[in-house]
Amino acid sequence: MSSDDRNQQQSLRSAQLTLPRRTVLVGIGAAAAALAAGSALFHRTRASAAPGASARPATNPASATVPTGDVPVGGGAVLGDVVVTQPTGGDFRGFSSTCTHAGCTVSDVSGGTINCPCHGSKFNLDGTVHTGPASAPLAPRNVSVQGDSVVVGRGM
């Protein structure tokens, strides 16, 4: 091998980037930490995409009582873990207030729909999906009228 070939090979070797093992390991550790932090932030942001929204599923739905006069015909009311609607006069329905899309709590009943603030899902007053991204209906709850009150209980 000529001295020109040796000089050219040495030039190539010195031009190559060499990193100490410690630098590589620290870089991999930093990248893993950044990935974990980004993933945690993504899930937290997704679960609380709207102010006041709750992303906890209703694992133990509470019962609620509301005066029949507080549930308008063609409307409804959100009562913590449940939603009460009255699609037509005297027809009361109950549902979980947990949106089936991402687990947020629906915020209100207006314009003839049950509305989720997180990603814009809307449900009809019978609990079925009106507008996505939710693709499944709200979970039904037992409902009974006792005197002048509507009582919504655990799931059906």
Coordinates of C-alpha atoms in Angstrom, one line a residue:
M1 CA 0.0 0.0 0.0
S2 CA 1.4 3.4 -1.0
S3 CA 1.8 6.2 1.5
D4 CA -0.9 8.2 -0.4
D5 CA -3.4 5.4 0.2
R6 CA -2.5 5.3 3.9
N7 CA -2.9 9.0 4.2
Q8 CA -6.2 8.9 2.4
Q9 CA -7.5 6.1 4.8
Q10 CA -6.2 8.1 7.8
S11 CA -8.1 11.2 6.6
L12 CA -11.3 9.1 6.2
R13 CA -10.9 7.7 9.7
S14 CA -10.4 11.1 11.3
A15 CA -13.3 12.5 9.4
Q16 CA -15.6 9.9 10.8
L17 CA -17.5 10.9 14.0
T18 CA -16.6 8.9 17.0
L19 CA -18.6 9.3 20.2
P20 CA -17.6 8.0 23.6
R21 CA -19.9 5.2 25.0
R22 CA -21.0 7.4 27.9
T23 CA -22.2 10.1 25.5
V24 CA -24.2 7.6 23.5
L25 CA -25.8 6.1 26.7
V26 CA -26.6 9.5 28.1
G27 CA -28.3 10.5 24.8
I28 CA -30.4 7.3 24.7
G29 CA -31.4 7.9 28.3
A30 CA -32.4 11.5 27.6
A31 CA -34.4 10.4 24.6
A32 CA -36.2 7.7 26.6
A33 CA -37.1 10.2 29.3
A34 CA -38.4 12.7 26.8
L35 CA -40.5 10.0 25.2
A36 CA -42.0 9.0 28.5
A37 CA -42.7 12.6 29.5
G38 CA -44.3 13.3 26.1
S39 CA -46.5 10.2 26.4
A40 CA -47.7 11.2 29.9
L41 CA -48.4 14.8 28.7
F42 CA -50.3 13.5 25.7
H43 CA -52.6 11.3 27.8
R44 CA -53.1 14.0 30.4
T45 CA -54.0 16.6 27.7
R46 CA -56.3 14.1 25.9
A47 CA -58.1 13.3 29.1
S48 CA -58.7 16.9 30.1
A49 CA -59.1 18.6 26.8
A50 CA -61.7 21.1 28.1
P51 CA -61.7 23.1 31.3
G52 CA -63.8 21.4 33.9
A53 CA -64.0 18.2 32.0
S54 CA -63.5 15.0 33.9
A55 CA -61.9 12.0 32.3
R56 CA -62.7 9.5 35.1
P57 CA -65.0 6.8 34.0
A58 CA -68.2 6.3 36.1
T59 CA -67.2 3.0 37.6
N60 CA -69.7 3.4 40.5
P61 CA -72.5 5.6 39.0
A62 CA -74.3 7.5 41.7
S63 CA -78.0 7.7 41.9
A64 CA -79.5 11.2 41.5
T65 CA -82.9 12.7 42.2
V66 CA -84.2 15.8 40.4
P67 CA -87.6 17.5 40.4
T68 CA -89.5 16.6 37.2
G69 CA -89.9 20.4 36.5
D70 CA -86.1 20.7 36.3
V71 CA -85.9 18.4 33.3
P72 CA -87.5 20.3 30.3
V73 CA -89.4 18.5 27.6
G74 CA -86.9 18.2 24.7
G75 CA -84.0 18.7 27.0
G76 CA -82.3 17.4 30.1
A77 CA -79.9 17.9 33.0
V78 CA -76.4 16.7 33.9
L79 CA -76.3 15.6 37.5
G80 CA -72.8 14.5 38.4
D81 CA -72.4 10.9 37.1
V82 CA -75.7 10.8 35.3
V83 CA -77.8 12.6 32.7
V84 CA -81.6 12.8 32.8
T85 CA -83.5 13.7 29.6
Q86 CA -87.1 14.1 28.7
P87 CA -87.4 13.5 24.9
T88 CA -91.2 13.8 25.0
G89 CA -93.5 14.8 27.8
G90 CA -93.5 12.3 30.7
D91 CA -90.8 10.1 29.0
F92 CA -87.7 10.4 31.3
R93 CA -84.5 8.7 30.4
G94 CA -81.2 8.3 32.3
F95 CA -77.6 7.7 31.1
S96 CA -74.1 7.8 32.4
S97 CA -72.5 11.2 31.9
T98 CA -69.3 9.7 30.7
C99 CA -68.7 10.2 27.0
T100 CA -68.0 7.0 25.2
H101 CA -65.3 8.6 23.1
A102 CA -62.6 9.5 25.5
G103 CA -64.2 9.3 29.0
C104 CA -64.8 13.0 29.6
T105 CA -67.9 14.1 31.4
V106 CA -70.6 15.6 29.2
S107 CA -71.2 19.2 30.1
D108 CA -74.8 20.1 29.3
V109 CA -78.0 19.3 27.5
S110 CA -78.9 22.0 25.0
G111 CA -80.2 22.3 21.4
G112 CA -81.8 18.9 21.7
T113 CA -78.5 17.1 22.4
I114 CA -76.3 15.9 25.2
N115 CA -73.0 17.6 24.6
C116 CA -69.4 16.6 25.4
P117 CA -66.9 19.5 25.7
C118 CA -63.7 17.5 25.0
H119 CA -63.9 16.6 21.3
G120 CA -67.4 17.8 20.3
S121 CA -69.4 14.5 20.5
K122 CA -73.2 15.0 20.7
F123 CA -75.7 12.5 21.8
N124 CA -79.5 12.4 21.1
L125 CA -81.9 12.6 24.0
D126 CA -82.2 8.8 23.9
G127 CA -78.5 8.4 24.4
T128 CA -77.6 7.4 20.9
V129 CA -74.8 9.1 19.0
H130 CA -75.9 12.3 17.1
T131 CA -72.4 13.5 16.1
G132 CA -69.0 11.9 16.6
P133 CA -66.2 11.2 17.3
A134 CA -68.0 9.0 19.8
S135 CA -69.3 5.9 18.1
A136 CA -71.1 4.2 21.0
P137 CA -74.2 5.4 22.9
L138 CA -74.2 6.6 26.4
A139 CA -74.6 3.8 29.0
P140 CA -78.3 3.7 30.1
R141 CA -79.3 4.1 33.8
N142 CA -82.5 3.0 35.5
V143 CA -85.1 5.7 35.9
S144 CA -88.2 6.0 37.9
V145 CA -90.6 8.8 38.6
Q146 CA -91.5 9.0 42.3
G147 CA -94.1 11.8 42.9
D148 CA -92.7 15.0 41.5
S149 CA -89.1 13.6 41.2
V150 CA -87.1 11.7 38.7
V151 CA -84.8 9.1 40.4
V152 CA -81.9 7.8 38.3
G153 CA -80.0 4.8 39.6
R154 CA -77.4 2.4 38.7
G155 CA -77.0 0.9 35.2
M156 CA -79.6 -1.2 33.6

